[in-house]
mmCIF file of C-alpha atoms in Angstrom:
data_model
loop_
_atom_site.group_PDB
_atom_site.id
_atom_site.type_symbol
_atom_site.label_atom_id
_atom_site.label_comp_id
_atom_site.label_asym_id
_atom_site.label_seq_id
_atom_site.Cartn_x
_atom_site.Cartn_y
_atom_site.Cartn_z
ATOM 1 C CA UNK E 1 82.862 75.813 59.591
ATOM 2 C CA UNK E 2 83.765 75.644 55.739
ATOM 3 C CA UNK E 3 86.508 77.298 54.570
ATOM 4 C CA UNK E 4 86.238 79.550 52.073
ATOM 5 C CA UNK E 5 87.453 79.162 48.575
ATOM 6 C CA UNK E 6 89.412 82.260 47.257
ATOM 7 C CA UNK E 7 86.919 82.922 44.146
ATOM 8 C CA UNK E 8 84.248 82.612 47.188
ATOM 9 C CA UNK E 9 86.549 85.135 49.204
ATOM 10 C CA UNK E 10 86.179 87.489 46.105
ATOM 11 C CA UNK E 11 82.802 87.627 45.538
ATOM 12 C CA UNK E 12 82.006 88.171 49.076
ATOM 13 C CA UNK E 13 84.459 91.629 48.414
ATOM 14 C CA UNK E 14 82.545 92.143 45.504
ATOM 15 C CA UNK E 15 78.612 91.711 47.645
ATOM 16 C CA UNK E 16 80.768 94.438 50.200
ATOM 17 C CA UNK E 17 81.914 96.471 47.309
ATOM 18 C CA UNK E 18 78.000 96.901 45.843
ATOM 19 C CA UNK E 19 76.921 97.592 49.451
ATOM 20 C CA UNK E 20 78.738 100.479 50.109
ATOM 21 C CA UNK E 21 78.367 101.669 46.359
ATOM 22 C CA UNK E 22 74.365 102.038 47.342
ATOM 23 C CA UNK E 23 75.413 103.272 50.461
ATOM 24 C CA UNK E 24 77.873 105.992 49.255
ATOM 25 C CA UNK E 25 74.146 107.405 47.202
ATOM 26 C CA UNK E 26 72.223 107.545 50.306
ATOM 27 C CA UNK E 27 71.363 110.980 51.668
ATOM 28 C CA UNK E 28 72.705 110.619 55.451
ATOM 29 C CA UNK E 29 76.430 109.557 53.372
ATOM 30 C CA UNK E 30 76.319 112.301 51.095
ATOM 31 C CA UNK E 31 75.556 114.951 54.763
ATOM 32 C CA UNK E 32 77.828 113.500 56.714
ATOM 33 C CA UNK E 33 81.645 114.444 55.093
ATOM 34 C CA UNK E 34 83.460 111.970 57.528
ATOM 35 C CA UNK E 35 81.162 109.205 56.576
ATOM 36 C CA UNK E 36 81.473 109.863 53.249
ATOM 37 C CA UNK E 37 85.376 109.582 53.143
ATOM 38 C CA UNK E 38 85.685 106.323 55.266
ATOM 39 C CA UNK E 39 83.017 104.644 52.702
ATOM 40 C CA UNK E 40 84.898 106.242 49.942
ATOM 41 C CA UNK E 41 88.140 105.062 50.973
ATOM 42 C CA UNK E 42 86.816 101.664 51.733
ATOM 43 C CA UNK E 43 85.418 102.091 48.104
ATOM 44 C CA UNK E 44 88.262 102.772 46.559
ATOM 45 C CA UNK E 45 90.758 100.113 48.437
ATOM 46 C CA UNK E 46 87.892 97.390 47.008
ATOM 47 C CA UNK E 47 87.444 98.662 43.359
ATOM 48 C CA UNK E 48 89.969 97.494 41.932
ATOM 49 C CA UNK E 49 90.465 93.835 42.894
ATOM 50 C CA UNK E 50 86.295 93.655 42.480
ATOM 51 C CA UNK E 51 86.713 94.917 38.899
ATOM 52 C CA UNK E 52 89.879 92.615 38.357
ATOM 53 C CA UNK E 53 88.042 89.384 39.481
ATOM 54 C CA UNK E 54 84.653 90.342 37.589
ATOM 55 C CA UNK E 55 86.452 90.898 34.814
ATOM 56 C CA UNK E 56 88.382 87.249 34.911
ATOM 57 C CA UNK E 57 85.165 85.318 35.423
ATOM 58 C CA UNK E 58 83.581 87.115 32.877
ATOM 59 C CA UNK E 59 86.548 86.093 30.519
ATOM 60 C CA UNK E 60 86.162 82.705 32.063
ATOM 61 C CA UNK E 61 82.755 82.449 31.030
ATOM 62 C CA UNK E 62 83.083 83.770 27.875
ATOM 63 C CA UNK E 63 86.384 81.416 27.474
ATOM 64 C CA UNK E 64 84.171 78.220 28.468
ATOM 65 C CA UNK E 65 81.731 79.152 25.556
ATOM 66 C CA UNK E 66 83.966 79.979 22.822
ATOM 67 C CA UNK E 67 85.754 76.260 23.181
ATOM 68 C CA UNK E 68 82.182 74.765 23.202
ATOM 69 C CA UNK E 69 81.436 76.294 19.949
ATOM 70 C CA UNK E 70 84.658 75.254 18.547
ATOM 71 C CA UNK E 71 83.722 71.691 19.407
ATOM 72 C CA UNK E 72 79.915 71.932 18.826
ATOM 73 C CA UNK E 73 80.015 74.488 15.501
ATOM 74 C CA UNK E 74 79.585 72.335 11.918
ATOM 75 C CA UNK E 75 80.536 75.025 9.774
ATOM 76 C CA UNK E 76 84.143 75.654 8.936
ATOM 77 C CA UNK E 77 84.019 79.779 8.989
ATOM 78 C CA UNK E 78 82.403 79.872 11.904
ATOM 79 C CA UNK E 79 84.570 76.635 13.815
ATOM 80 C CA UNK E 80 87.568 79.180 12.867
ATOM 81 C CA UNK E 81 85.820 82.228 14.160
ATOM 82 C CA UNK E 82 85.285 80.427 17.389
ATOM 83 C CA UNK E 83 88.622 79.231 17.866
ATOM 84 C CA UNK E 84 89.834 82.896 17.370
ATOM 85 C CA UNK E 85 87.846 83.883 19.720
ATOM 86 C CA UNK E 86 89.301 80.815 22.007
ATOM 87 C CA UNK E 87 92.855 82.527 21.395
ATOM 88 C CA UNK E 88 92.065 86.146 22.024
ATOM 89 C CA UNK E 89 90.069 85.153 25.633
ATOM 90 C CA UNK E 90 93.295 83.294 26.861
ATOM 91 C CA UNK E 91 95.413 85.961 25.920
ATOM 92 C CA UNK E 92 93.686 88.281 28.296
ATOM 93 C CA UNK E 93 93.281 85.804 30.882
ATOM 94 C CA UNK E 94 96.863 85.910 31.704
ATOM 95 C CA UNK E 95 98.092 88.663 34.189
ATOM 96 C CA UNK E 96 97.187 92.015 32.520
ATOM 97 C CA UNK E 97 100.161 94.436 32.365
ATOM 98 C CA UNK E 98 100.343 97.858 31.541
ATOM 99 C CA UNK E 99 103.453 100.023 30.469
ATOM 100 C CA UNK E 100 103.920 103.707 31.064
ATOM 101 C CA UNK E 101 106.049 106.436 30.531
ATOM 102 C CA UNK E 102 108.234 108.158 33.575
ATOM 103 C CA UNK E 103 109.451 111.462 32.631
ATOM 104 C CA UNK E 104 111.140 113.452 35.277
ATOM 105 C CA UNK E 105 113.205 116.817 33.928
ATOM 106 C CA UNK E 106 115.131 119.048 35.908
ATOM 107 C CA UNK E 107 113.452 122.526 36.204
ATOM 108 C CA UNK E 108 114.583 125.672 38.428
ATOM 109 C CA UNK E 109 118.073 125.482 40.159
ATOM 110 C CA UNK E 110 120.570 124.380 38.053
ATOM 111 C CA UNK E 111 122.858 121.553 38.798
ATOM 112 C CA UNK E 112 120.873 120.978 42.346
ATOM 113 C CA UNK E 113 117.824 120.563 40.174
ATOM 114 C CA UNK E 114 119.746 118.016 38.040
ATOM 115 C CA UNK E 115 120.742 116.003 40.905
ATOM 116 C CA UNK E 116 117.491 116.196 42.665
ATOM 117 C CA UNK E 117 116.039 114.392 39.272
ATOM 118 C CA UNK E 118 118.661 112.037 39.367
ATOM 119 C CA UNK E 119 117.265 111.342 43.250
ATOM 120 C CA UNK E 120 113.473 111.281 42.088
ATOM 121 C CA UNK E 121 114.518 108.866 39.558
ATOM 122 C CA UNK E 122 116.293 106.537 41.642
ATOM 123 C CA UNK E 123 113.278 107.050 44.056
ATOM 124 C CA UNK E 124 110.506 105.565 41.802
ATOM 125 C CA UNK E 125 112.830 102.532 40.761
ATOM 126 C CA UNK E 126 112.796 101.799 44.523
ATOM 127 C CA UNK E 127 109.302 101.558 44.503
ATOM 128 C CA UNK E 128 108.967 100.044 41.406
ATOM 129 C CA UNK E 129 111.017 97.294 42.879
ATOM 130 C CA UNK E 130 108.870 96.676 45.853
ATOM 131 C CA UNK E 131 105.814 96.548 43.385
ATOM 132 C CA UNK E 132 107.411 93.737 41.769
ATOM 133 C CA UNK E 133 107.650 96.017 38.223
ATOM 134 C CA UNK E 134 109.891 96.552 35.761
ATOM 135 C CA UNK E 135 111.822 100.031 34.596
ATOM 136 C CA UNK E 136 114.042 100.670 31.711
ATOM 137 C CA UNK E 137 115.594 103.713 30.901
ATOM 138 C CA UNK E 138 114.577 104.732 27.386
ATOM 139 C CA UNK E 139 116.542 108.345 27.399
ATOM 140 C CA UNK E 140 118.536 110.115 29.375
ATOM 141 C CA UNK E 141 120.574 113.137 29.665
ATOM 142 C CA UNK E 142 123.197 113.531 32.251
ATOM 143 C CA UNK E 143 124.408 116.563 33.687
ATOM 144 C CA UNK E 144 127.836 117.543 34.766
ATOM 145 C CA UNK E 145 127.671 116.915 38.698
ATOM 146 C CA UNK E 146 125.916 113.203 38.071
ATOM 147 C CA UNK E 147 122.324 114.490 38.416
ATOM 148 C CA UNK E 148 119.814 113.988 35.348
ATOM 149 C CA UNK E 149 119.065 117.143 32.905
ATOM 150 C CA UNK E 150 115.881 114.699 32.189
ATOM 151 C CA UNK E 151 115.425 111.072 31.465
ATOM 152 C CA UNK E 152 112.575 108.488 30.368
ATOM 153 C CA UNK E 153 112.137 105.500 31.753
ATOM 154 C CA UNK E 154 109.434 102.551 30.776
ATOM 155 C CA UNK E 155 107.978 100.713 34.256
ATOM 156 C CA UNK E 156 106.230 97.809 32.995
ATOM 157 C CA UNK E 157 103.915 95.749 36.036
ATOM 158 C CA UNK E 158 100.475 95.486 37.629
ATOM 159 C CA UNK E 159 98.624 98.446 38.324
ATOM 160 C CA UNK E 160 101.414 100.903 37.267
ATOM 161 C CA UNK E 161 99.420 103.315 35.992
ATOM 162 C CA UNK E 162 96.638 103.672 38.655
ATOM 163 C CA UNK E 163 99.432 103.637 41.062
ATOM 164 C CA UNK E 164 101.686 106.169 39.478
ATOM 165 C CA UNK E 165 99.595 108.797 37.645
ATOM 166 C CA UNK E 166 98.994 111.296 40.485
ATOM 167 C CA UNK E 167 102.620 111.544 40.366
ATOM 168 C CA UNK E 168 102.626 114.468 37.448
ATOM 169 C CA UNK E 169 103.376 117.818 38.398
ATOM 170 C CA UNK E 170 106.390 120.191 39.896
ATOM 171 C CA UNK E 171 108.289 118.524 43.512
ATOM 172 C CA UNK E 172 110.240 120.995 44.987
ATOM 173 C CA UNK E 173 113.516 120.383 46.859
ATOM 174 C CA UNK E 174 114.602 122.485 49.854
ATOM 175 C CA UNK E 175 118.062 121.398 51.509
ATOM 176 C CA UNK E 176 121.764 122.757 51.669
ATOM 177 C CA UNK E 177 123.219 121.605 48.350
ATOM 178 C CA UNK E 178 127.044 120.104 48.717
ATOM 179 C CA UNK E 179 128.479 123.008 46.808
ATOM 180 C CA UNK E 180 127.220 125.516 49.339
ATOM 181 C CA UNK E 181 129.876 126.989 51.298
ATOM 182 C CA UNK E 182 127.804 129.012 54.112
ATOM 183 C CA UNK E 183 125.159 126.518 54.853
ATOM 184 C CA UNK E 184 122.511 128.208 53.082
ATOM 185 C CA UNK E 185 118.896 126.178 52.015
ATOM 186 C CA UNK E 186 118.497 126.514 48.592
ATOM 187 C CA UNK E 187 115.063 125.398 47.034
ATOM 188 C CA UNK E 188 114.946 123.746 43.338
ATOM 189 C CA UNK E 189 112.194 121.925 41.425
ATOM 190 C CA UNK E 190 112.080 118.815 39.083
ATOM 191 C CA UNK E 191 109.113 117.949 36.873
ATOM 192 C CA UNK E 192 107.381 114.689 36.600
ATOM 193 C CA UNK E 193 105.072 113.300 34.257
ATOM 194 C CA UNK E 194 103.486 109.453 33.934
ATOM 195 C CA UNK E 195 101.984 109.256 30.691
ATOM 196 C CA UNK E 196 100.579 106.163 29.317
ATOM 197 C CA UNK E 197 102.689 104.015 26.486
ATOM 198 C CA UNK E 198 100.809 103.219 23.796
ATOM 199 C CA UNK E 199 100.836 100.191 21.588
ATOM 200 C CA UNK E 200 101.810 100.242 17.825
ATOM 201 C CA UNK E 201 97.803 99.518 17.323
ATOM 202 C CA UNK E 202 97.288 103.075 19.132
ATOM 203 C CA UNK E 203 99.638 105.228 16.882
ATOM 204 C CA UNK E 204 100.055 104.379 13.202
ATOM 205 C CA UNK E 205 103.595 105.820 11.932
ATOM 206 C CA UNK E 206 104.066 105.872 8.115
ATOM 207 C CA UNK E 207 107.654 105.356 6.934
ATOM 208 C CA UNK E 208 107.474 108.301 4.486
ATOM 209 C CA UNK E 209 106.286 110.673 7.500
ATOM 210 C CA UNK E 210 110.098 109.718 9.092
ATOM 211 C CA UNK E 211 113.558 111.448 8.731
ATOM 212 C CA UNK E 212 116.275 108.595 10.371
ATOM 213 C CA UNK E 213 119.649 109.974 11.175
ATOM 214 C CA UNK E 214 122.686 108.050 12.689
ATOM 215 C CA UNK E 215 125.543 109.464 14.191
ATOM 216 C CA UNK E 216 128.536 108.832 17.105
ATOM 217 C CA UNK E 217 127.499 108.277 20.242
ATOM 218 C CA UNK E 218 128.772 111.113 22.860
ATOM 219 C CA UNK E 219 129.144 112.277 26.694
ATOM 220 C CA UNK E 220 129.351 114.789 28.755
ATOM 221 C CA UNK E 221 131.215 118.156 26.835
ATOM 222 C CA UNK E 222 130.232 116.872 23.838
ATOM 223 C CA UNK E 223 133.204 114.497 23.497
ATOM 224 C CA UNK E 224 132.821 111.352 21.421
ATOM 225 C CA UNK E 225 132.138 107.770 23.251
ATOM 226 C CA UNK E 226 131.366 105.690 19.972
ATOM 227 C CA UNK E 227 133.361 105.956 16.967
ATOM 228 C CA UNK E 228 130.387 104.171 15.206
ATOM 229 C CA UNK E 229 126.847 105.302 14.272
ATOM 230 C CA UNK E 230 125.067 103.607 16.764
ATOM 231 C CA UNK E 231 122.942 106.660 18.208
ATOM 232 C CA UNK E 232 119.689 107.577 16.092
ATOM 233 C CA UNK E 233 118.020 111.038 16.044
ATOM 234 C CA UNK E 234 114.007 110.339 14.652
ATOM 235 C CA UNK E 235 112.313 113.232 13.060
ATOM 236 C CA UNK E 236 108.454 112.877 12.953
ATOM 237 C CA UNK E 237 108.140 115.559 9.803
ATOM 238 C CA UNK E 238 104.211 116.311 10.166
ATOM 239 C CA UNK E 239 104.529 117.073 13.729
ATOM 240 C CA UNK E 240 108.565 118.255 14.115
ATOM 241 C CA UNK E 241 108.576 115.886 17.297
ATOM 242 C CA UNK E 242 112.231 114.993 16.933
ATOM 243 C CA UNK E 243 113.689 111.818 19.624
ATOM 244 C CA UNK E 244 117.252 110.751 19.808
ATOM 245 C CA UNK E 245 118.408 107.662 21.405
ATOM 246 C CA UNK E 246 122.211 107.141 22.259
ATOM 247 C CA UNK E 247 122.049 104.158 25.242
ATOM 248 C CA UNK E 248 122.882 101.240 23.241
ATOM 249 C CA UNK E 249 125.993 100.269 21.049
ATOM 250 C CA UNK E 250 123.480 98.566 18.767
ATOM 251 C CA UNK E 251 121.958 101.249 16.122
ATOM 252 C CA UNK E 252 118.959 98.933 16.025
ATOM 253 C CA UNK E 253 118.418 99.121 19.510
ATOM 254 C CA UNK E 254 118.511 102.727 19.677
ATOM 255 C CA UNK E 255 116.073 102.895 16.871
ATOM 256 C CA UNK E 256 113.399 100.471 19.008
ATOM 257 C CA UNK E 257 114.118 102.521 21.646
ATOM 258 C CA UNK E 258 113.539 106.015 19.969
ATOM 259 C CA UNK E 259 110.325 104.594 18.300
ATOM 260 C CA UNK E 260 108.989 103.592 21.376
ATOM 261 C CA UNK E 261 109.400 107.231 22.580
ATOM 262 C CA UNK E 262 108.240 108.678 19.941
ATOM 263 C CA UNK E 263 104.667 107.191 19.491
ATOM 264 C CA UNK E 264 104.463 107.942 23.048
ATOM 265 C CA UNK E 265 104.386 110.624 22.451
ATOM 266 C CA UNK E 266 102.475 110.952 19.689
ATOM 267 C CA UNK E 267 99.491 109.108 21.103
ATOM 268 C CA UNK E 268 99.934 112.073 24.203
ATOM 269 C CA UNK E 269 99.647 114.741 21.219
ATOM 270 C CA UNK E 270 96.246 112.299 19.648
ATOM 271 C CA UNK E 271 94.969 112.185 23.490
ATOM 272 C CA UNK E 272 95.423 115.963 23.954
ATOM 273 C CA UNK E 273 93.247 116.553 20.755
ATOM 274 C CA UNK E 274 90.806 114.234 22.208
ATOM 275 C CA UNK E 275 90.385 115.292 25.759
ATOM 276 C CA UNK E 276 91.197 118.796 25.880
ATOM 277 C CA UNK E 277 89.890 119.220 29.291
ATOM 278 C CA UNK E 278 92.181 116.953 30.602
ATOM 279 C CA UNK E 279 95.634 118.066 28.896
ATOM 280 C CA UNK E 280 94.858 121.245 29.778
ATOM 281 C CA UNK E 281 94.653 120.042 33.603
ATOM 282 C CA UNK E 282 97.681 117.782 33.388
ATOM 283 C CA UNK E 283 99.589 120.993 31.736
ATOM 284 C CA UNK E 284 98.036 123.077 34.467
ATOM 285 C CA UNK E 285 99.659 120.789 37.048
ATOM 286 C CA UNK E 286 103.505 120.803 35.703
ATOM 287 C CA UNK E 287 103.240 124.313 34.008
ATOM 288 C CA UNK E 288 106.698 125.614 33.593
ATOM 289 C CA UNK E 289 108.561 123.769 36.342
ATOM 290 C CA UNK E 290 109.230 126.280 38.586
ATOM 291 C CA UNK E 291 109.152 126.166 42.192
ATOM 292 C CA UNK E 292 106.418 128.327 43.023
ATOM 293 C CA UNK E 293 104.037 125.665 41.276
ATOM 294 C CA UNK E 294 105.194 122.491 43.400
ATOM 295 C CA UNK E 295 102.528 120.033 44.378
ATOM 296 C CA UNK E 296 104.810 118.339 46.722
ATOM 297 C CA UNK E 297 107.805 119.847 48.741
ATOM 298 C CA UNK E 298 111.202 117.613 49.815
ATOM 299 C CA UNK E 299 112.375 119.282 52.903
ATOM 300 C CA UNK E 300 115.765 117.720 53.730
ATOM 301 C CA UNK E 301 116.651 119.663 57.093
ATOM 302 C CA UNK E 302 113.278 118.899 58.680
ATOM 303 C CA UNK E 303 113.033 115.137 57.311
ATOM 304 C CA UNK E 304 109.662 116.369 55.743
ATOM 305 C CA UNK E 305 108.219 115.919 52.817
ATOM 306 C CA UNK E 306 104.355 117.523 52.270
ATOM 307 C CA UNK E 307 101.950 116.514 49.045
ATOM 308 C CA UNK E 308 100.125 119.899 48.950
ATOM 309 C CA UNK E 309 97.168 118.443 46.976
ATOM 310 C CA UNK E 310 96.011 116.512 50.076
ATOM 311 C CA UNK E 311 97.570 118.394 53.259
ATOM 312 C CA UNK E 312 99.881 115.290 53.937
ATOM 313 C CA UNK E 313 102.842 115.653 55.703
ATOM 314 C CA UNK E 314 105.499 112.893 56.675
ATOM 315 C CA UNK E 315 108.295 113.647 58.579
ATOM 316 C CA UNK E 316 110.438 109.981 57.080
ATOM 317 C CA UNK E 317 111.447 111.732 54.028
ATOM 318 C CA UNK E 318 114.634 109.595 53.978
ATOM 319 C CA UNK E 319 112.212 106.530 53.910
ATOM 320 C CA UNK E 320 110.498 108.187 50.859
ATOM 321 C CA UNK E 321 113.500 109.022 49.065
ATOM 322 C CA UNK E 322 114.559 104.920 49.284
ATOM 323 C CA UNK E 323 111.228 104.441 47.234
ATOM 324 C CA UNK E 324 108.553 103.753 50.319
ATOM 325 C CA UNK E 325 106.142 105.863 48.435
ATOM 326 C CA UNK E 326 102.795 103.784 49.806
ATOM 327 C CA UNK E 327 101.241 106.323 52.305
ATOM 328 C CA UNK E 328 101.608 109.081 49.385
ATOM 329 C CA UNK E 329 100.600 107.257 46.835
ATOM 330 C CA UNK E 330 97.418 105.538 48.887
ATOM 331 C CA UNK E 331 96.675 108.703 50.231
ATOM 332 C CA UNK E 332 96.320 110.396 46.739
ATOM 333 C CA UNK E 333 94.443 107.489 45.023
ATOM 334 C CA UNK E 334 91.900 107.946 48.335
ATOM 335 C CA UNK E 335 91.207 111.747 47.427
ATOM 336 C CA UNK E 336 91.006 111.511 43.904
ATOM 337 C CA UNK E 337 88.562 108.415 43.832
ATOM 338 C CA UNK E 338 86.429 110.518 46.696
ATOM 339 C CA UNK E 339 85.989 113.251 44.451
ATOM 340 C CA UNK E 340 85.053 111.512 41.459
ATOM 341 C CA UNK E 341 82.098 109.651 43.549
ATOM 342 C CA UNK E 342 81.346 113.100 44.706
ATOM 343 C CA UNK E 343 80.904 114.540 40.937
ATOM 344 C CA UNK E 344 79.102 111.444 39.929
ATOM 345 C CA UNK E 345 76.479 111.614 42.834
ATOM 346 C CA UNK E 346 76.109 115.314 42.028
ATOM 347 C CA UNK E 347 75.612 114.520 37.889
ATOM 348 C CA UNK E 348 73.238 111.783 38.769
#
């Protein structure tokens, strides 16, 4: 028997992929709610790699033609076009990467709250390592015990941002903080929120729409780590969005840094404009940080931790916390992609 090539291997996903697409439509799927998860789910674990591989061939194909025309065309303007073309096709046949943004700020509880950041944080580099992707820390703010008042982070890799943005909204901590003297469980809250980074293409930033202002580096109490101007404090005067940067020795650095941030954040305010709907749901989902609205709860005593979103409960929460996020993270990508058939189906 002839073994399969790998591009052969694909398309035979892809032939599976279209069959249970027609079969996730059909009446008896759309009756039957177990059914209709276990295609969806099989759906969903398919879509992506189907998409990525349709996508590359179609490059391919596209690639093949565009060097035929640069060898075939007898006109200058349009030989150049084509080899354009050629250049922009092989760009986006190489690996296709895609930044985003990690925010995670303390919310209710106080210097528990700050450390439980500081644990979140060091949580999604752990994954982020297994996944093969990259994180730098863009800003941070420290607080006194060694947890995190808040801090931004950039996680560059492969399917970052399908992976990562069900990850937005308030996680609650419960667990008997160090500092407590009669054993008590205290519950805090931390707030999270994966935002896509945008390119300068996204987000143009006039230089006359900027206020730039350098100053000495300092730490904790205020007290003064850099006798040089090295840290940069960006004022976006249209909007008010102001973005300091302190990290790096380098002022130029910072600045890079701080711009990065800040047309982050300004393509968040553009996207907000643009889909309403969904900034109001993504607002909806980290509201004010407090407890009350947590989507998923840390329970240290019991070993548990709970994504309320999808009734999932795990009792390895000290697996979780060293970044083996996969069963959480699969299990949310699963019931989001479910519903979205569903509302599909039912708009069709």
């Amino acid at each position: 028997m002839a073994v399969l090539t790998l591009s052969e291997k694909l398309d035979q996903l892809g032939a599976r992929y279209d069959e249970l697409t027609q079969q996730l439509s059909t009446p008896d799927a759309v009756s039957d709610s177990a059914r209709f998860q276990r295609l969806a789910k099989q759906h969903a674990e398919l879509e992506e790699i189907v998409a990525k591989h349709r996508e590359y061939k179609q490059i391919e194909k596209d690639l093949a033609g565009a060097r035929q025309m640069v060898l075939e065309a007898e006109d200058a303007e349009m030989k150049q076009l084509a080899h354009e073309e050629e250049k922009h096709l092989a760009a986006r046949k190489e690996a296709v990467e895609k930044n985003v943004l990690l925010e995670i700020r303390a919310g209710t509880g106080g210097d528990e709250a700050a450390l439980f950041a500081g644990e979140l944080f060091r949580m999604y580099s752990r994954y982020a390592e297994t996944q093969g992707w990259k994180v730098e820390v863009l800003e941070s703010s420290p607080s006194s015990l060694g947890g995190l008042k808040e801090i931004v982070a950039a996680i560059q890799g492969q399917k970052v941002y399908s992976r990562l943005k069900y990850e937005s909204g308030v996680h609650r901590v419960q667990r008997v903080p160090e500092t407590e003297q009669q054993g008590r469980i205290h519950t805090s809250a931390a707030t999270v929120a994966v935002l896509p980074e945008a390119d300068e293409i996204d987000i143009k930033i006039e230089p006359k729409d900027l206020r730039i202002d350098t100053f000495c580096s300092s730490g904790p109490g205020g007290q003064s780590v850099n006798t040089t101007y090295s840290a940069v404090r960006i004022t976006h005067i249209p909007t008010g969005l102001v973005v300091s940067q302190q990290d790096e020795k380098s002022q130029i650095k910072n600045k890079s840094k701080a711009m990065r941030v800040l047309r982050a954040r300004l393509y968040e305010m553009e996207q907000e404009k643009q889909h309403a709907a969904i900034a109001a749901e993504r607002r909806g989902q980290i509201k004010t940080g407090d407890r009350s609205e947590k989507i998923r709860t840390y329970n240290f005593p019991q070993n548990r931790v709970t994504d309320h979103r999808i009734g999932l409960t795990l009792h390895q929460l000290t697996e979780v916390m060293d970044g083996k996020l996969g069963p959480l993270v699969e299990g949310l990508v699963t019931h989001y992609e479910a519903g979205r058939l569903k509302r599909e189906l039912a708009e069709a």
